[in-house]
PDB file of C-alpha atoms and ligand atoms in Angstrom:
ATOM      1  CA  MET L1465     -49.794 -78.660 168.082  1.00 96.00           C
ATOM      2  CA  ARG L1466     -51.148 -75.292 166.752  1.00 97.00           C
ATOM      3  CA  ILE L1467     -54.945 -75.971 165.704  1.00 98.00           C
ATOM      4  CA  ILE L1468     -56.994 -73.569 163.702  1.00 98.00           C
ATOM      5  CA  VAL L1469     -60.719 -74.442 163.442  1.00 98.00           C
ATOM      6  CA  ASN L1470     -62.685 -72.537 160.843  1.00 98.00           C
ATOM      7  CA  GLY L1471     -60.266 -69.492 160.966  1.00 98.00           C
ATOM      8  CA  LYS L1472     -59.985 -69.437 164.728  1.00 98.00           C
ATOM      9  CA  GLU L1473     -57.334 -70.832 167.056  1.00 98.00           C
ATOM     10  CA  ALA L1474     -58.609 -73.752 169.183  1.00 98.00           C
ATOM     11  CA  GLY L1475     -57.665 -76.498 171.689  1.00 98.00           C
ATOM     12  CA  THR L1476     -58.053 -74.840 174.991  1.00 97.00           C
ATOM     13  CA  LYS L1477     -61.147 -74.045 177.131  1.00 96.00           C
ATOM     14  CA  GLU L1478     -60.898 -70.382 176.318  1.00 96.00           C
ATOM     15  CA  LYS L1479     -60.487 -70.784 172.550  1.00 97.00           C
ATOM     16  CA  GLY L1480     -62.862 -73.809 171.946  1.00 98.00           C
ATOM     17  CA  CYS L1481     -62.923 -77.501 171.049  1.00 98.00           C
ATOM     18  CA  ALA L1482     -59.889 -78.712 169.034  1.00 98.00           C
ATOM     19  CA  LEU L1483     -62.210 -80.182 166.479  1.00 98.00           C
ATOM     20  CA  CYS L1484     -65.447 -78.104 166.217  1.00 97.00           C
ATOM     21  CA  GLY L1485     -64.484 -74.919 168.127  1.00 97.00           C
ATOM     22  CA  ALA L1486     -67.374 -74.942 170.574  1.00 97.00           C
ATOM     23  CA  THR L1487     -66.636 -73.531 173.918  1.00 95.00           C
ATOM     24  CA  TRP L1488     -69.287 -75.577 176.006  1.00 96.00           C
ATOM     25  CA  GLY L1489     -68.229 -78.745 177.767  1.00 95.00           C
ATOM     26  CA  GLU L1490     -65.358 -79.881 179.681  1.00 93.00           C
ATOM     27  CA  TYR L1491     -63.410 -82.694 178.197  1.00 97.00           C
ATOM     28  CA  TYR L1492     -59.582 -83.017 177.892  1.00 98.00           C
ATOM     29  CA  GLU L1493     -57.568 -85.537 175.921  1.00 97.00           C
ATOM     30  CA  GLU L1494     -53.806 -85.988 175.948  1.00 97.00           C
ATOM     31  CA  ILE L1495     -52.548 -86.026 172.476  1.00 95.00           C
ATOM     32  CA  ASP L1496     -48.797 -86.261 171.585  1.00 93.00           C
ATOM     33  CA  ASN L1497     -48.078 -85.203 175.177  1.00 94.00           C
ATOM     34  CA  GLU L1498     -50.230 -82.197 174.883  1.00 96.00           C
ATOM     35  CA  LYS L1499     -53.632 -81.722 176.835  1.00 97.00           C
ATOM     36  CA  LEU L1500     -56.236 -80.526 174.375  1.00 98.00           C
ATOM     37  CA  PHE L1501     -59.716 -79.266 175.108  1.00 98.00           C
ATOM     38  CA  PHE L1502     -62.769 -80.822 173.566  1.00 98.00           C
ATOM     39  CA  CYS L1503     -66.420 -80.019 173.957  1.00 97.00           C
ATOM     40  CA  CYS L1504     -67.323 -83.776 174.388  1.00 97.00           C
ATOM     41  CA  ASP L1505     -65.811 -87.265 174.229  1.00 97.00           C
ATOM     42  CA  PHE L1506     -67.150 -87.696 170.767  1.00 97.00           C
ATOM     43  CA  CYS L1507     -65.114 -84.877 169.271  1.00 97.00           C
ATOM     44  CA  ALA L1508     -62.156 -86.145 171.091  1.00 98.00           C
ATOM     45  CA  LEU L1509     -62.664 -89.531 169.627  1.00 98.00           C
ATOM     46  CA  GLU L1510     -63.170 -88.218 166.077  1.00 98.00           C
ATOM     47  CA  PHE L1511     -60.004 -85.911 166.463  1.00 98.00           C
ATOM     48  CA  THR L1512     -57.846 -88.805 167.773  1.00 98.00           C
ATOM     49  CA  ASN L1513     -58.909 -91.027 164.853  1.00 98.00           C
ATOM     50  CA  MET L1514     -58.068 -88.309 162.441  1.00 98.00           C
ATOM     51  CA  ILE L1515     -54.692 -87.555 163.935  1.00 98.00           C
ATOM     52  CA  LYS L1516     -53.873 -91.232 163.871  1.00 97.00           C
ATOM     53  CA  GLU L1517     -54.875 -91.635 160.122  1.00 98.00           C
ATOM     54  CA  VAL L1518     -52.720 -88.650 159.106  1.00 98.00           C
ATOM     55  CA  LYS L1519     -49.698 -89.850 161.113  1.00 98.00           C
ATOM     56  CA  LYS L1520     -49.954 -93.236 159.703  1.00 98.00           C
ATOM     57  CA  ARG L1521     -50.387 -92.215 156.080  1.00 98.00           C
ATOM     58  CA  ASN L1522     -47.285 -89.821 156.358  1.00 98.00           C
ATOM     59  CA  ASN L1523     -45.212 -91.710 158.734  1.00 98.00           C
ATOM     60  CA  TRP L1524     -45.177 -88.785 161.063  1.00 98.00           C
ATOM     61  CA  ASP L1525     -44.560 -88.995 164.728  1.00 97.00           C
ATOM     62  CA  ARG L1526     -46.685 -85.889 165.449  1.00 97.00           C
ATOM     63  CA  ILE L1527     -48.249 -83.054 163.810  1.00 98.00           C
ATOM     64  CA  ASP L1528     -47.126 -79.394 164.251  1.00 98.00           C
ATOM     65  CA  ASP L1529     -49.859 -77.536 162.713  1.00 98.00           C
ATOM     66  CA  LEU L1530     -53.353 -78.366 161.843  1.00 98.00           C
ATOM     67  CA  GLU L1531     -56.077 -76.307 160.037  1.00 98.00           C
ATOM     68  CA  ILE L1532     -59.549 -77.706 160.060  1.00 98.00           C
ATOM     69  CA  ASN L1533     -62.483 -76.340 157.927  1.00 98.00           C
ATOM     70  CA  GLY L1534     -66.001 -77.615 157.938  1.00 97.00           C
ATOM     71  CA  ASN L1535     -68.222 -79.445 160.396  1.00 96.00           C
ATOM     72  CA  TYR L1536     -69.733 -83.014 161.107  1.00 92.00           C
ATOM     73  CA  TYR L1537     -72.499 -82.803 158.404  1.00 93.00           C
ATOM     74  CA  THR L1538     -70.326 -81.380 155.421  1.00 96.00           C
ATOM     75  CA  GLY L1539     -67.129 -83.107 156.451  1.00 97.00           C
ATOM     76  CA  ARG L1540     -63.940 -81.311 156.943  1.00 98.00           C
ATOM     77  CA  THR L1541     -61.140 -80.040 154.735  1.00 98.00           C
ATOM     78  CA  CYS L1542     -57.854 -80.017 156.503  1.00 98.00           C
ATOM     79  CA  THR L1543     -54.135 -79.093 156.209  1.00 98.00           C
ATOM     80  CA  ALA L1544     -51.660 -80.682 158.457  1.00 98.00           C
ATOM     81  CA  LYS L1545     -47.878 -79.725 158.664  1.00 98.00           C
ATOM     82  CA  ARG L1546     -44.981 -81.411 160.141  1.00 98.00           C
ATOM     83  CA  GLN L1547     -41.309 -80.049 159.728  1.00 97.00           C
ATOM     84  CA  GLY L1548     -42.114 -77.983 156.674  1.00 94.00           C
ATOM     85  CA  LYS L1549     -44.120 -80.642 154.933  1.00 97.00           C
ATOM     86  CA  GLU L1550     -47.771 -80.007 154.077  1.00 98.00           C
ATOM     87  CA  TYR L1551     -50.592 -82.638 153.753  1.00 98.00           C
ATOM     88  CA  LYS L1552     -54.073 -81.816 152.708  1.00 98.00           C
ATOM     89  CA  PHE L1553     -57.131 -84.051 153.201  1.00 98.00           C
ATOM     90  CA  TYR L1554     -60.818 -84.235 153.493  1.00 98.00           C
ATOM     91  CA  VAL L1555     -62.351 -86.344 156.321  1.00 98.00           C
ATOM     92  CA  LYS L1556     -65.923 -87.234 157.221  1.00 98.00           C
ATOM     93  CA  PHE L1557     -66.601 -89.228 160.317  1.00 97.00           C
ATOM     94  CA  ASP L1558     -69.177 -92.073 160.732  1.00 96.00           C
ATOM     95  CA  ASP L1559     -71.864 -92.433 163.305  1.00 95.00           C
ATOM     96  CA  GLU L1560     -69.392 -94.080 165.778  1.00 96.00           C
ATOM     97  CA  GLY L1561     -66.749 -91.410 165.449  1.00 96.00           C
ATOM     98  CA  GLY L1562     -64.516 -93.401 163.141  1.00 97.00           C
ATOM     99  CA  ILE L1563     -63.171 -92.445 159.680  1.00 97.00           C
ATOM    100  CA  GLY L1564     -66.087 -92.591 157.304  1.00 97.00           C
ATOM    101  CA  THR L1565     -64.526 -90.917 154.230  1.00 98.00           C
ATOM    102  CA  PHE L1566     -60.833 -89.941 153.872  1.00 98.00           C
ATOM    103  CA  LYS L1567     -59.492 -88.396 150.742  1.00 98.00           C
ATOM    104  CA  GLU L1568     -56.036 -86.947 150.183  1.00 98.00           C
ATOM    105  CA  LEU L1569     -56.157 -83.543 148.322  1.00 98.00           C
ATOM    106  CA  ASN L1570     -53.662 -81.733 146.297  1.00 85.00           C
TER     107      ASN L1570
HETATM  108 ZN1   ZN W 626     -66.430 -80.292 169.653  1.00 80.57          ZN
END
């Protein structure tokens, strides 16, 4: 999965956390057979919940490309792609790392 967080490639220790772009921390989670870097387990949990929701709503087995813009406080506006299809959404997480708000965008 190609991940862009606020305009910068992310998902490895060098590039930054797959959800927030931070380069501190040392947490990895395997998602769709890919080892992704996160700054902490909380970001990993939020990311996993977000991916699950997108896959469920689209009936996708995985995501090829994911663009994330925003942060924890403002919520995030994202574009996910799978095999040429594009899906835009807004997501804000709750205090437990679950989906607080989820809106499909056009
Ligand atoms: Zn993070």
